[in-house]
Each structure stands twice: as structure tokens, then as C-alpha cells.
Tab-separated table of C-alpha atoms in Angstrom:
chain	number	residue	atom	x	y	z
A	590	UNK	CA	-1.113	-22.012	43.298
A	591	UNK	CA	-4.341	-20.681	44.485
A	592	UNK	CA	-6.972	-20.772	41.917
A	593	UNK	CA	-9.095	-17.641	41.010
A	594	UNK	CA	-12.481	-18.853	42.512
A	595	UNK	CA	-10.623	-19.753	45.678
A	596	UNK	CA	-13.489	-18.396	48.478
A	597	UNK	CA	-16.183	-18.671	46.235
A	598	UNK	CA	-19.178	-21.484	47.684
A	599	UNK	CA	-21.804	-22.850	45.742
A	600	UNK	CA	-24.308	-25.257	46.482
A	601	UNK	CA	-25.249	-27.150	43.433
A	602	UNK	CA	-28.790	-28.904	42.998
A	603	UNK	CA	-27.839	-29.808	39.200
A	604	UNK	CA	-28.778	-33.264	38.349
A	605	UNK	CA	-27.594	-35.241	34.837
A	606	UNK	CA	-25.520	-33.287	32.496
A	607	UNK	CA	-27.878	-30.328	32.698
A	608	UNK	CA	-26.060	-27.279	34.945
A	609	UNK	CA	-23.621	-30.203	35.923
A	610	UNK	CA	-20.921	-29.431	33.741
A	611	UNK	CA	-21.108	-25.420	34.400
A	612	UNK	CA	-20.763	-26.401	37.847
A	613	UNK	CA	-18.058	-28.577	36.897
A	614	UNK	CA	-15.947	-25.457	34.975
A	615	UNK	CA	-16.763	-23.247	38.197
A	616	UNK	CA	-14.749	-26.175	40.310
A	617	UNK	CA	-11.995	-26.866	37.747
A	618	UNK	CA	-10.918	-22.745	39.015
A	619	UNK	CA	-11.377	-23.262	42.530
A	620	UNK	CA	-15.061	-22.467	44.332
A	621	UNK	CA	-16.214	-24.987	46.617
A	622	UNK	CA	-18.566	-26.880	44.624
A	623	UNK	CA	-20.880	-28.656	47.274
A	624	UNK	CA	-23.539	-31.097	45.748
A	625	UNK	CA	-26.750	-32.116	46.456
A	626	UNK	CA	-27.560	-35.472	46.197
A	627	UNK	CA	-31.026	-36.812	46.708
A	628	UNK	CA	-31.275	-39.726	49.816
A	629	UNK	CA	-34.393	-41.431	48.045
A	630	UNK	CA	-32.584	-41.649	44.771
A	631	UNK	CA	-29.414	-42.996	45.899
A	632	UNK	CA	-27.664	-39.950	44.169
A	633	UNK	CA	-26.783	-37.940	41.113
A	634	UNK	CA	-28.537	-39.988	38.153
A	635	UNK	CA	-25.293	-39.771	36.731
A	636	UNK	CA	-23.410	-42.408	39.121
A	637	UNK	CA	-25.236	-45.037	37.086
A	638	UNK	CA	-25.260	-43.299	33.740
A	639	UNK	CA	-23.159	-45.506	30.952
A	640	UNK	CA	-20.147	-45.714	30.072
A	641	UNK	CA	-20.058	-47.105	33.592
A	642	UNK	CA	-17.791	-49.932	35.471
A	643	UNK	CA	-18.838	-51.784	38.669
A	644	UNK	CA	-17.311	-49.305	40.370
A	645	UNK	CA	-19.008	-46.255	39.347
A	646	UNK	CA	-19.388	-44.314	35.904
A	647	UNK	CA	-17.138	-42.123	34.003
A	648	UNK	CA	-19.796	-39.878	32.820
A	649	UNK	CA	-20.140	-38.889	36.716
A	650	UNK	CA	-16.470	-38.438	37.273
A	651	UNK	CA	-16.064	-35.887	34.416
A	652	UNK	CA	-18.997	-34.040	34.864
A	653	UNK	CA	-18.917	-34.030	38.979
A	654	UNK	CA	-14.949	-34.119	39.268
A	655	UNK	CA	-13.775	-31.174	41.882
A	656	UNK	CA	-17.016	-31.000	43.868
A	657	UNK	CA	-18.356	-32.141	47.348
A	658	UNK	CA	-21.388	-34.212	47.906
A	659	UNK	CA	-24.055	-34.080	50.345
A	660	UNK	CA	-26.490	-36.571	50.060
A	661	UNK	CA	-29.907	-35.264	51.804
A	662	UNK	CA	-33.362	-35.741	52.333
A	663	UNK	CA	-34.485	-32.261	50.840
A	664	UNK	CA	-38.045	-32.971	51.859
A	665	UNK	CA	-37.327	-33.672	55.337
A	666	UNK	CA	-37.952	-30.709	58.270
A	667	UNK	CA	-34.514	-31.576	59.289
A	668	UNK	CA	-32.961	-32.199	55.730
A	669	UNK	CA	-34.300	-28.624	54.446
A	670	UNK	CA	-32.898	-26.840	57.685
A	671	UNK	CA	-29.628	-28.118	56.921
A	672	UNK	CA	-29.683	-27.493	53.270
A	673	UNK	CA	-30.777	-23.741	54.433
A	674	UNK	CA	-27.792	-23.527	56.991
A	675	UNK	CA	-25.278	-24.592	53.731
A	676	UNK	CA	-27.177	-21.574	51.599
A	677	UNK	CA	-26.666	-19.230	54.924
A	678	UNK	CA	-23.097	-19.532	54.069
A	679	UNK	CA	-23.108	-19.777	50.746
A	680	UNK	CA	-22.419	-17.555	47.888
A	681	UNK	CA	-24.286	-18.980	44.842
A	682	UNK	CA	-27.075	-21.981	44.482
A	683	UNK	CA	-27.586	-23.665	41.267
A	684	UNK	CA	-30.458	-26.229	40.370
A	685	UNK	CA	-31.401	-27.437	37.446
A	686	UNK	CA	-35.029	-28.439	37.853
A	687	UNK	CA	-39.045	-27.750	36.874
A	688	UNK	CA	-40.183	-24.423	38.411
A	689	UNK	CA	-41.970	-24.512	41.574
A	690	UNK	CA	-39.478	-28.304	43.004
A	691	UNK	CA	-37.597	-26.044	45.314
A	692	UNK	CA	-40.078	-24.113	46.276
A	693	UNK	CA	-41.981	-27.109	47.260
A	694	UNK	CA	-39.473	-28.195	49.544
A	695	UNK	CA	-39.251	-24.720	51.093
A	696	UNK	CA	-35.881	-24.232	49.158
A	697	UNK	CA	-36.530	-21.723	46.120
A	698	UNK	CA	-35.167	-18.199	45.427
A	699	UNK	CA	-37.263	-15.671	47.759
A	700	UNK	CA	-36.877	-18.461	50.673
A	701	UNK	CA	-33.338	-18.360	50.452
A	702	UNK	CA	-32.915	-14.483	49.700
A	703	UNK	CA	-34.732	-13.897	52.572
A	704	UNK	CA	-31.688	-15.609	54.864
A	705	UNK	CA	-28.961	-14.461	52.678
A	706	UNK	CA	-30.004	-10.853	50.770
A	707	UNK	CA	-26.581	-11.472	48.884
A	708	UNK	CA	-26.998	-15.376	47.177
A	709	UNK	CA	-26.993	-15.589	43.489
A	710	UNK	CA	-29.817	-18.031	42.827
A	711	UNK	CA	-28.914	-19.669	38.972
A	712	UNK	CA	-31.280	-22.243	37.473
A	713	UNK	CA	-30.227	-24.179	34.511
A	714	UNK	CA	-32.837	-26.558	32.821
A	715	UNK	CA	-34.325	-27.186	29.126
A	716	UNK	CA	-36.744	-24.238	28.133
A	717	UNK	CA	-36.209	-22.082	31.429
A	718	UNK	CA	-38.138	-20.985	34.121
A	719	UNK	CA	-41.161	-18.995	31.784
A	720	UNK	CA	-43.280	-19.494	28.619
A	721	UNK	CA	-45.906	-22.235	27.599
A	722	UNK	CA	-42.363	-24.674	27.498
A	723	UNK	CA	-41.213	-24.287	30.852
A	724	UNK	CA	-43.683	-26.473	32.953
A	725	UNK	CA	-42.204	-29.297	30.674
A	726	UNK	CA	-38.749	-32.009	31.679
A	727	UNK	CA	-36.211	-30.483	28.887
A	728	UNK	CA	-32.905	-32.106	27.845
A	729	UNK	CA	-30.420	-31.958	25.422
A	730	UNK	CA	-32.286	-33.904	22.133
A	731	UNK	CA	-35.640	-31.638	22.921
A	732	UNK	CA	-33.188	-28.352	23.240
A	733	UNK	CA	-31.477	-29.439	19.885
A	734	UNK	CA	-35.081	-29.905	18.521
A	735	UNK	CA	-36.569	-26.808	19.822
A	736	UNK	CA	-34.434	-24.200	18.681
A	737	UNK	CA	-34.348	-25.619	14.913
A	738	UNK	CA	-30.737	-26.707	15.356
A	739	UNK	CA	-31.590	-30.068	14.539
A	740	UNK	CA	-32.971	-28.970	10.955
A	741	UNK	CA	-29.579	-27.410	9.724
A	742	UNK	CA	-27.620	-30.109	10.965
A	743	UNK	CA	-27.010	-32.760	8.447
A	744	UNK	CA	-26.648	-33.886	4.535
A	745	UNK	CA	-28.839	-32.413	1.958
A	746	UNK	CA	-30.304	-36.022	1.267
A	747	UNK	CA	-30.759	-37.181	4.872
A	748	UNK	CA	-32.956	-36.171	7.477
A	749	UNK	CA	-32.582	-33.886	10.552
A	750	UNK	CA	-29.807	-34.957	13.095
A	751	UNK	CA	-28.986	-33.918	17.058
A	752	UNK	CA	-25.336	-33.084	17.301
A	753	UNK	CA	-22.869	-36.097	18.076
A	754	UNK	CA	-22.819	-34.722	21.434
A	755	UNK	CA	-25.237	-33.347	24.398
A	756	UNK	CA	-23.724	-30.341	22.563
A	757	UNK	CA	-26.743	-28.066	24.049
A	758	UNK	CA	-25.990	-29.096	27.592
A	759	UNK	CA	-22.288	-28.341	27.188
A	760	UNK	CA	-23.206	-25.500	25.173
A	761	UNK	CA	-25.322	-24.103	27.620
A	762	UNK	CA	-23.366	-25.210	30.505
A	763	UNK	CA	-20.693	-22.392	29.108
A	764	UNK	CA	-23.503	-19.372	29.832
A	765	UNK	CA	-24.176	-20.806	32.810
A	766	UNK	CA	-20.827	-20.486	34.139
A	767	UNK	CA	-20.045	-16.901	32.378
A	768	UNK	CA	-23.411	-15.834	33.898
A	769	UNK	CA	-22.501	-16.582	37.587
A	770	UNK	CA	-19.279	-15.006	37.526
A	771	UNK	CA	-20.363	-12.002	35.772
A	772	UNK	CA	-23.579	-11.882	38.632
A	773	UNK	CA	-20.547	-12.248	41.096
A	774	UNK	CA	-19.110	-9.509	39.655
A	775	UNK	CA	-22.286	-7.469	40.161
A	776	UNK	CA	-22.093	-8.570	43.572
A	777	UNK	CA	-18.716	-7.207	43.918
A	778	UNK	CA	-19.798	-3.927	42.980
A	779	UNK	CA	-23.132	-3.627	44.731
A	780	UNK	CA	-23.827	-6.166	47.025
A	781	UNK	CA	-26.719	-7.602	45.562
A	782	UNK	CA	-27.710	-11.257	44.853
A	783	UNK	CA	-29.578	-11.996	41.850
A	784	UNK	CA	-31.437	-14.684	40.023
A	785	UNK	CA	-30.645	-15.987	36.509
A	786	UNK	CA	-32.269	-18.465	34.187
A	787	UNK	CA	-30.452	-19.710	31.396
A	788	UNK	CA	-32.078	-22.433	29.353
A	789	UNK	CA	-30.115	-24.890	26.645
A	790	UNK	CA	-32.556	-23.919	23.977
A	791	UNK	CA	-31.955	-20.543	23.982
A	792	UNK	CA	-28.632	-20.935	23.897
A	793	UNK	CA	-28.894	-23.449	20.856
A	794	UNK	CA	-30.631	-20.704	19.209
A	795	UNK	CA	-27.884	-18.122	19.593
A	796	UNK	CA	-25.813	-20.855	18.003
A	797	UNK	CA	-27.641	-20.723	14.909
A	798	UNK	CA	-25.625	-17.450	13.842
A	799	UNK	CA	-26.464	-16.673	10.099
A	800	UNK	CA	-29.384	-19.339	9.981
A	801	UNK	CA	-31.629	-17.122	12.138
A	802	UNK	CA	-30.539	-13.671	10.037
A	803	UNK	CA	-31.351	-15.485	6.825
A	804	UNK	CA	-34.753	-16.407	7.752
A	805	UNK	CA	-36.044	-13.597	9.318
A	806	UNK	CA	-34.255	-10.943	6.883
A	807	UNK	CA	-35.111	-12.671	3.607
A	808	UNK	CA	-38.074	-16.149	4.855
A	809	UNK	CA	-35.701	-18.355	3.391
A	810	UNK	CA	-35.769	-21.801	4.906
A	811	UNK	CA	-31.973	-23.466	5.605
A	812	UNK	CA	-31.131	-26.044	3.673
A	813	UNK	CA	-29.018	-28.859	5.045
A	814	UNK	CA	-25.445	-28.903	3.789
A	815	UNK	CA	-23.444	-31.147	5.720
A	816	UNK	CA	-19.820	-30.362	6.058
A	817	UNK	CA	-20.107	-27.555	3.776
A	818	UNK	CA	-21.144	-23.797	3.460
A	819	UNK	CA	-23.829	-21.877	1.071
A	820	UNK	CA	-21.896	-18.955	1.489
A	821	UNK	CA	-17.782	-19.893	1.700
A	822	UNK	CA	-16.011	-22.545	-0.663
A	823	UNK	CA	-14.340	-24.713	-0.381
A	824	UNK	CA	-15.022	-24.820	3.117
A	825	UNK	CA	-15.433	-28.971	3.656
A	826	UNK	CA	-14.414	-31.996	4.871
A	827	UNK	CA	-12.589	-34.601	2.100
A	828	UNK	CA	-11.932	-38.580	2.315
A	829	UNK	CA	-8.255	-38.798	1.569
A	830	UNK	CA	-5.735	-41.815	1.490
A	831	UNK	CA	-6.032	-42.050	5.547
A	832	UNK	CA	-8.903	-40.741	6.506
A	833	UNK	CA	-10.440	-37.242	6.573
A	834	UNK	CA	-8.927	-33.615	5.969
A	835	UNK	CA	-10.821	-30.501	6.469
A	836	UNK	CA	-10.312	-26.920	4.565
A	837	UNK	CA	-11.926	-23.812	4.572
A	838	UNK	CA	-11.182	-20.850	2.003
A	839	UNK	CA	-12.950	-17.850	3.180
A	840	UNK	CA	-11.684	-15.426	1.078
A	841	UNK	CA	-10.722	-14.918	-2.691
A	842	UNK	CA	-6.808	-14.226	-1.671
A	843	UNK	CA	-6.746	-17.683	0.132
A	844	UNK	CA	-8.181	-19.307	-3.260
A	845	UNK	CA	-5.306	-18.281	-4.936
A	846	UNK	CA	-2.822	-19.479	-2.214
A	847	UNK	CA	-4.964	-22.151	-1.891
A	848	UNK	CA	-4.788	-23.319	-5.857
A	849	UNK	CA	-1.189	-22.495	-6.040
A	850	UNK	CA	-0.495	-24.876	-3.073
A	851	UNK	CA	-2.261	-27.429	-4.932
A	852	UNK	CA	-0.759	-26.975	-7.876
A	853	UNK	CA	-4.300	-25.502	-9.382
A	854	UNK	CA	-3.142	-22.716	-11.210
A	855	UNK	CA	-5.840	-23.046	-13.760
A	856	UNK	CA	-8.287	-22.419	-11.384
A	857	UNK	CA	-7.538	-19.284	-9.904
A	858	UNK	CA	-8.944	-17.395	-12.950
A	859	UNK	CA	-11.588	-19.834	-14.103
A	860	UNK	CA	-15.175	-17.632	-13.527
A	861	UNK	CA	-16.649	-20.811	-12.203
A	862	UNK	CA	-14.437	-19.980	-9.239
A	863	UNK	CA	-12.885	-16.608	-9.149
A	864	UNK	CA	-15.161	-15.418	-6.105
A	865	UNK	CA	-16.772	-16.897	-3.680
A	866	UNK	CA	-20.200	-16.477	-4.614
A	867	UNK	CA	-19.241	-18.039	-8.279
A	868	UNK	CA	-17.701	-20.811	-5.947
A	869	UNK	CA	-20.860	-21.547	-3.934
A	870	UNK	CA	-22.881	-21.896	-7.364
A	871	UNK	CA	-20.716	-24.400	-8.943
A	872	UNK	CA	-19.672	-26.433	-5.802
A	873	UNK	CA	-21.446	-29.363	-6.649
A	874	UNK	CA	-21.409	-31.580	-9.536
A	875	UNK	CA	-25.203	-31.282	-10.877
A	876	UNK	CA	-26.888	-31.236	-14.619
A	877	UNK	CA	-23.537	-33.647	-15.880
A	878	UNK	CA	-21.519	-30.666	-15.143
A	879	UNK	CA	-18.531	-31.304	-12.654
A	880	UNK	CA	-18.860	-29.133	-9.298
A	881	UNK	CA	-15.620	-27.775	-7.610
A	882	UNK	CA	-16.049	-30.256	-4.677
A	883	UNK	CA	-15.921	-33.272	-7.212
A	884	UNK	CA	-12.336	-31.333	-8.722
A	885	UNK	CA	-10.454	-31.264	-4.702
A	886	UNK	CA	-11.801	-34.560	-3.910
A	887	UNK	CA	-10.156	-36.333	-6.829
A	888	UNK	CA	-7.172	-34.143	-5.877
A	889	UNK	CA	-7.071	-35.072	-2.215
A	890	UNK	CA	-7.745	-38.639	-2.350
A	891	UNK	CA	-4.957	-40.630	-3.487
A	892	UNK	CA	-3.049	-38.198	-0.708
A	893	UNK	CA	-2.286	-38.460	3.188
A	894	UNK	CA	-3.341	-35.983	5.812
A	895	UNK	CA	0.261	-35.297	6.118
A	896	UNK	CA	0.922	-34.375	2.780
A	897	UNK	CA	-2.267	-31.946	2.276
A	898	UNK	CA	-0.740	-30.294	5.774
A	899	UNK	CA	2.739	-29.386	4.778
A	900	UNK	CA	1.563	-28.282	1.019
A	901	UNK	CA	-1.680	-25.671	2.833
A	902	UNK	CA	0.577	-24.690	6.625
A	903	UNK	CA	3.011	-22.331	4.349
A	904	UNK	CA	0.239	-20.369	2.894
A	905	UNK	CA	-2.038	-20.123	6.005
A	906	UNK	CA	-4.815	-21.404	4.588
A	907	UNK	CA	-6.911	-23.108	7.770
A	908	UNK	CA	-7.134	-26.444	7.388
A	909	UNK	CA	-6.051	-29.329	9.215
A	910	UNK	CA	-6.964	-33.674	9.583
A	911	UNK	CA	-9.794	-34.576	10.804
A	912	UNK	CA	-8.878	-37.294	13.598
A	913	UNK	CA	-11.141	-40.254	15.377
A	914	UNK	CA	-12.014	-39.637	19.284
A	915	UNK	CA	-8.598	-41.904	19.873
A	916	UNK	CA	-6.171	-39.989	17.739
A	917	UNK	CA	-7.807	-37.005	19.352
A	918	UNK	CA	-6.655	-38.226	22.383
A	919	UNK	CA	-2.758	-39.149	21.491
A	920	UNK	CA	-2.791	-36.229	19.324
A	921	UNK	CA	0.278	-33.838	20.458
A	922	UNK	CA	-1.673	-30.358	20.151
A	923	UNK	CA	-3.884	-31.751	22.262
A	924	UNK	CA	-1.248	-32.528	24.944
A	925	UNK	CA	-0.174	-29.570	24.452
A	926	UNK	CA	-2.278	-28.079	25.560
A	927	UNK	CA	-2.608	-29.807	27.992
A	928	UNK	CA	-6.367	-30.885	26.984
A	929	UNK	CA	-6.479	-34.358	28.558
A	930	UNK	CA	-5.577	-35.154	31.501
A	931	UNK	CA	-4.924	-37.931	34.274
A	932	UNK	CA	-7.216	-38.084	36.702
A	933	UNK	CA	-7.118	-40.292	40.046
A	934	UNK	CA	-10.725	-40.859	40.427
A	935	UNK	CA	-12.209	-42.018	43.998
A	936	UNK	CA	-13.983	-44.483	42.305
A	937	UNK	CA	-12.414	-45.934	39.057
A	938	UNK	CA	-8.915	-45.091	39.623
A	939	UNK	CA	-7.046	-43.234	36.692
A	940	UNK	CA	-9.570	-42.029	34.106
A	941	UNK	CA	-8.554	-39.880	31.353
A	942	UNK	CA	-11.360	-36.843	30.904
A	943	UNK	CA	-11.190	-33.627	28.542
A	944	UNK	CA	-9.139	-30.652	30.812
A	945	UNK	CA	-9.667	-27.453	30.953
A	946	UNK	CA	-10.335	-25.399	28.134
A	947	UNK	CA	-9.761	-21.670	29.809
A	948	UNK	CA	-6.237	-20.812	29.774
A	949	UNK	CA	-5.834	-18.396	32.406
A	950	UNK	CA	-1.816	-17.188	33.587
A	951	UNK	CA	-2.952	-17.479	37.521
A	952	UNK	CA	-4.785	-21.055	37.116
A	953	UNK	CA	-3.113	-24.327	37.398
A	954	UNK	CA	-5.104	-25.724	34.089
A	955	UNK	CA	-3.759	-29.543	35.650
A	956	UNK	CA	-4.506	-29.881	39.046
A	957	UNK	CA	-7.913	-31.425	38.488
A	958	UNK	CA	-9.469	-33.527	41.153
A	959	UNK	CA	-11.633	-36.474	41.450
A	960	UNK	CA	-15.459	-36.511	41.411
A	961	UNK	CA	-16.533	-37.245	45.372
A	962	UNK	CA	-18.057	-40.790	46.673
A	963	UNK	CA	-21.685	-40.487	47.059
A	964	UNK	CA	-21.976	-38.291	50.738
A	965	UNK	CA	-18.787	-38.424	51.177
A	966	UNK	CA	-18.831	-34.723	52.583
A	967	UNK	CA	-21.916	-34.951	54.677
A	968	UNK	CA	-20.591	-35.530	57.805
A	969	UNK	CA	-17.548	-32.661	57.616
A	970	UNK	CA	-19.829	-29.859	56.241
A	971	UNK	CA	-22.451	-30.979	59.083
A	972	UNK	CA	-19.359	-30.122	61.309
A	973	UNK	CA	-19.023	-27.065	59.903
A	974	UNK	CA	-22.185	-25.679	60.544
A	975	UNK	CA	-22.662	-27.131	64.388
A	976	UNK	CA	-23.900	-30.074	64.379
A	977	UNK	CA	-22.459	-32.176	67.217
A	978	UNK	CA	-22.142	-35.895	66.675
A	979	UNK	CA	-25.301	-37.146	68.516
A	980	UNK	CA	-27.355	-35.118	65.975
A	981	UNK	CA	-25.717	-36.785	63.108
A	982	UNK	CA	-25.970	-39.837	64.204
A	983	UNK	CA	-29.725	-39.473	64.737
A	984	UNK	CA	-30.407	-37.860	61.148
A	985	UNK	CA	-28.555	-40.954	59.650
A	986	UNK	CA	-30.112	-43.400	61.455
A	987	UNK	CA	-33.974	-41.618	60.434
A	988	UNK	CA	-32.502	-41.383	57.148
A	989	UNK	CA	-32.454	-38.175	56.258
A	990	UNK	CA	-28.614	-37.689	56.025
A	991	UNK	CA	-25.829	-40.492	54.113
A	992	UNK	CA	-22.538	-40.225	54.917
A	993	UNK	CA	-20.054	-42.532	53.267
A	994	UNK	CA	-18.317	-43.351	56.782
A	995	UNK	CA	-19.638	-46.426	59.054
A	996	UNK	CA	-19.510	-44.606	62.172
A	997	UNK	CA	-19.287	-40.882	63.848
């Protein structure tokens, strides 16, 4: 089945996690993903980036699976001319570091417009290409930071927390990828390359939804709240005989499902409770008097995950367990949908990785393939663009070309 960015060539400068994994998404449907990878740094930092085997890391075979590498002296007279004969070609560049690196090497956006009036020139990094933040290295903890995502997240009683994950990376990896194909698009239409700058903080600070409209329509300052929500209850997470369940009740017709369910009839009426604001205010067990949260935990806990499921599923009220990484893994929605999957790695062999999560009709959402050897393309997209074999021998032996094969 051909895959919906079948055609579509893009030479990738991302380095890390940053821009990698929009990259990545752009693979998983099919463009030719070609990456960069510096000579002098024996690579993508993520090929030694934990968890890691002898043989290479799984970090770099999620993150890089689907995608070609080049590995290049960019600073070289010779290494730049062949980088700019890939571009020639090319549809879309991405990169991923400080302004002004590319252009250094004779490799930015008006250098490579000027050979190819159509390329769509996307940069990917911390803070973005302007303001007083954009001269400095970003990542995912100082993106977190930035945008005040870090202050909402966590208890009331504890102190400001990143997300379990490189959650603004991934985040931002997501507007990376939507804003390529919609400047392909554009393309489509008009013929005319672009440039675009999307930078994790900003899109950490879209994520902030109502925390940004409280605080600039009424100066409040968030206050932490862990699993739950100022404005919905019960919306939480409980400890129950085997481990966690989640529930949210948005709305005062799913309370009274939600108490019937639970055989909490007395509640339905009670003022404490009978909207969601009166909810909110009486959540929490405070001044000796017992909050609503204190009332569902002692409900929930001496019951299984299963049990809270089948007594909530009937009455649609959104809830569901809350599972480790493992049972994540095993769990049969998952597989389903067909969200992990198998892959035969060049490297590490099988390694199980998160699929894809885009359903589309015309896209094969399991034919995933394996992140490539460091250089392992060199050699063939050399070929493609002219050079004979004498010239590749010479750049590898003055080291400005690697190529994972002993001889040409």
C-alpha cells in the first residue's frame, strides 16, 4: 500500500529528540526522511542516548526509525556542496539548531531558496528563531519551565514538576509535523516554499488552555492540584484494591448516573454536591469537615479496577484504570489499536516502540521500519546525485563522507 507522503523528500538536520520525532511521524506515512549526521560527532547524539545496549540505543531507533542517514562533514567545501545537491532535490529541510549554525556553514534558508525557490525550510528548537530567548540551547525541561507549565503541574503541597515525559518535545514535535504538511499544501496551491519556526515553548504554552484565560482575564495565579480539577468534580485519580482508577464527572447529569452507579443515592441531592461548582468547594476534606474526594476514596478502595469499570461503562460516565508503562503495553485496547508494534531494528533486533497514532484509511499504520546504521545511505544517495566511485572514495578517505560499507 503506498503511503500518503510517498514522493515527498526531506532532509532532516534534527538532532536529540528536538524536531526528531516530527520527522519521525513525517516517515511513519511515507516521505523520504534523509538524515544528517555530523562526521566529527560520530552521529545523532541519540545513538548513545540511554536506555541503550552495546549495540546501539532504543531511544535512537524510535525516534529515527523510517529515515536515511548521511553522515557528513557539513563544514567541509565538499561536504556543504553535497548537502546543497540533496536540498536541490529536495522538498522540505528541517534543523533543529541555534540561529545563524546553518548559515555558518553556508547551509541556511536564503542559501538554499536561492537553488530551490520551492523548499520549505522548518526549524524546530527550544524558544525559536527570535526574541531575547532564542540565541540560547533550549530543550524540553527549559521549554516546560518557560512557558509556566511546570508551575501547574503537580500536588498542592509539593513543588513544581516537568512532565514524566520530554512531553514538550513530543508535544511540539506534533506542530512541527502539521506545519510542514499544511506549508506543503501551500505549495500545492502556489508554488511557493516557505520558512516556519515552531518552538516547544510556545507550544507548551498553548497547552496551558484555561490556565492562561484565568490569569490574564481575572490575575489569578494557578494553584497546583494534582490529579484533580478547580473547576469539574470528581474529576481524579483514586488508589483502589489493585492499583489506580481514574473518573471524571463533567456535568451535573453524569453525577447522578454517576451516584446511582455507585450506589450514592444520597448524594445526588445533597447541596454540598448538587452542581459542580458546590462540588469543587467541598472536594476536599478541610476545617474537620469531610470533602467529597475523602467520600469516593473510601468507596473505591476496598474495590478492583474491574469492578469500578463494569458498575461506571453502562452509564457512560468516562472513566477507566489507570495502568503501569507494562500493562500499558499488554493492554488489549492498546493492541488494538494497533499502538505497539514489532519492530526489526538494524541494530538491536526486535524492539517494541509506541506505533502510530494517526489512523488514516489509505496508511498501513504497521509497516514501520527500522532506524538506519550510522551512514548507512551515504554512498547510494551520493549515487544518486552523480558522484562516480573515485569521488567517493576520495571524500571518505579525507573524511568528509562515512559510509557504513568497507569498500566502493
Amino acid at each position: 500500500m503506498a503511503k500518503i507522503l510517498n514522493g515527498i523528500k526531506i532532509i532532516d538536520f534534527t538532532q536529540g529528540h528536538i524536531g526528531s520525532y516530527g520527522t519521525m511521524l513525517l516517515a511513519d506515512f511515507g516521505a523520504e526522511v534523509i538524515k544528517i549526521e555530523d562526521m566529527k560527532k560520530g552521529g545523532d547524539l541519540l545513538r548513545d542516548t540511554f536506555p541503550k545496549t552495546e549495540k546501539g540505543s532504543a531511544y535512537h531507533a524510535y525516534m529515527n526509525r523510517g529515515k536515511k542517514s548521511v553522515c557528513v562533514d557539513r563544514e567541509s567545501e565538499k561536504g556543504r556542496k553535497l548537502i546543497m545537491a540533496m536540498i536541490e532535490k529536495a522538498d522540505v529541510v528541517c534543523e533543529s539548531f541555534l540561529p545563524g549554525e546553518l548559515e555558518r556553514c553556508g547551509l541556511g534558508y536564503e542559501q538554499a531558496r536561492k537553488i530551490n525557490p520551492g523548499i520549505i525550510y522548518a526549524s524546530h528548537t527550544g524558544f525559536g528563531k527570535t526574541g531575547p530567548f532564542s540565541c540560547m540551547p533550549g530543550c524540553d525541561l527549559t521549554s516546560e519551565a518557560l512557558s509556566g507549565l511546570m508551575e501547574v503541574t503537580g500536588f498542592t503541597d509539593g513543588e513544581a514538576t516537568a512532565h514524566g515525559t520530554r512531553m514538550a518535545d513530543q508535544f511540539g514535535g506534533n506542530f512541527f509535523a502539521a506545519g510542514i504538511v499544511m506549508a506543503l499544501m501551500v505549495r500545492e496551491k502556489t508554488g511557493r516554499g516557505q520558512k516556519i519556526d515552531v518552538a516547544s515553548a510556545d507550544c507548551m504554552l498553548t497547552a496551558l488552555e484555561d490556565c492562561l484565560a484565568e490569569a490574564s482575564m481575572a490575575g489569578a495565579r494557578f494553584h497546583r492540584e494534582g490529579n484533580g480539577s478547580r473547576s469539574i468534580a470528581p474529576y481524579d485519580t483514586f488508589e483502589v484494591k489493585d492499583g489506580i482508577f481514574s473518573t471524571a464527572v463533567s456535568t451535573n447529569s453524569q453525577w447522578k448516573k454517576f451516584c446511582e452507579a455507585m450506589d450514592m443515592e444520597e448524594l445526588i441531592d445533597d447541596p454540598r454536591y448538587n452542581s459542580n461548582e458546590a462540588r469543587g468547594e467541598n472536594y476536599y476534606t478541610e476545617n474537620g469537615k469531610i470533602g467529597l474526594r475523602d467520600i469516593i476514596a473510601e468507596k473505591f478502595k476496598d474495590m478492583t479496577r474491574q469492578e469500578i469499570m463494569d458498575l461506571l461503562k453502562p452509564w457512560n460516565i468516562p472513566s477507566g484504570p489507570g495502568f503501569t508503562v507494562q500493562e500499558a503495553f499488554d493492554n488489549e485496547q492498546v493492541k488494538e489499536r494497533h499502538m505497539v508494534v514489532t519492530v526489526e531494528d538494524k541494530a538491536l533486533g526486535s524492539v517494541k516502540m509506541p506505533g502510530m497514532p494517526i489512523k488514516i484509511s489509505v496508511n498501513d499504520d504497521t509497516d514501520i521500519s527500522s532506524a538506519p546504521e550510522l551512514g548507512e545511505n551515504t554512498v547510494e544517495i551520493a549515487e544518486t546525485l552523480g558522484y562516480d566511485a573515485s569521488e567517493i572514495k576520495a571524500m571518505i578517505e579525507d573524511s568528509i563522507i562515512m559510509c557504513e560499507k568497507e569498500e566502493i
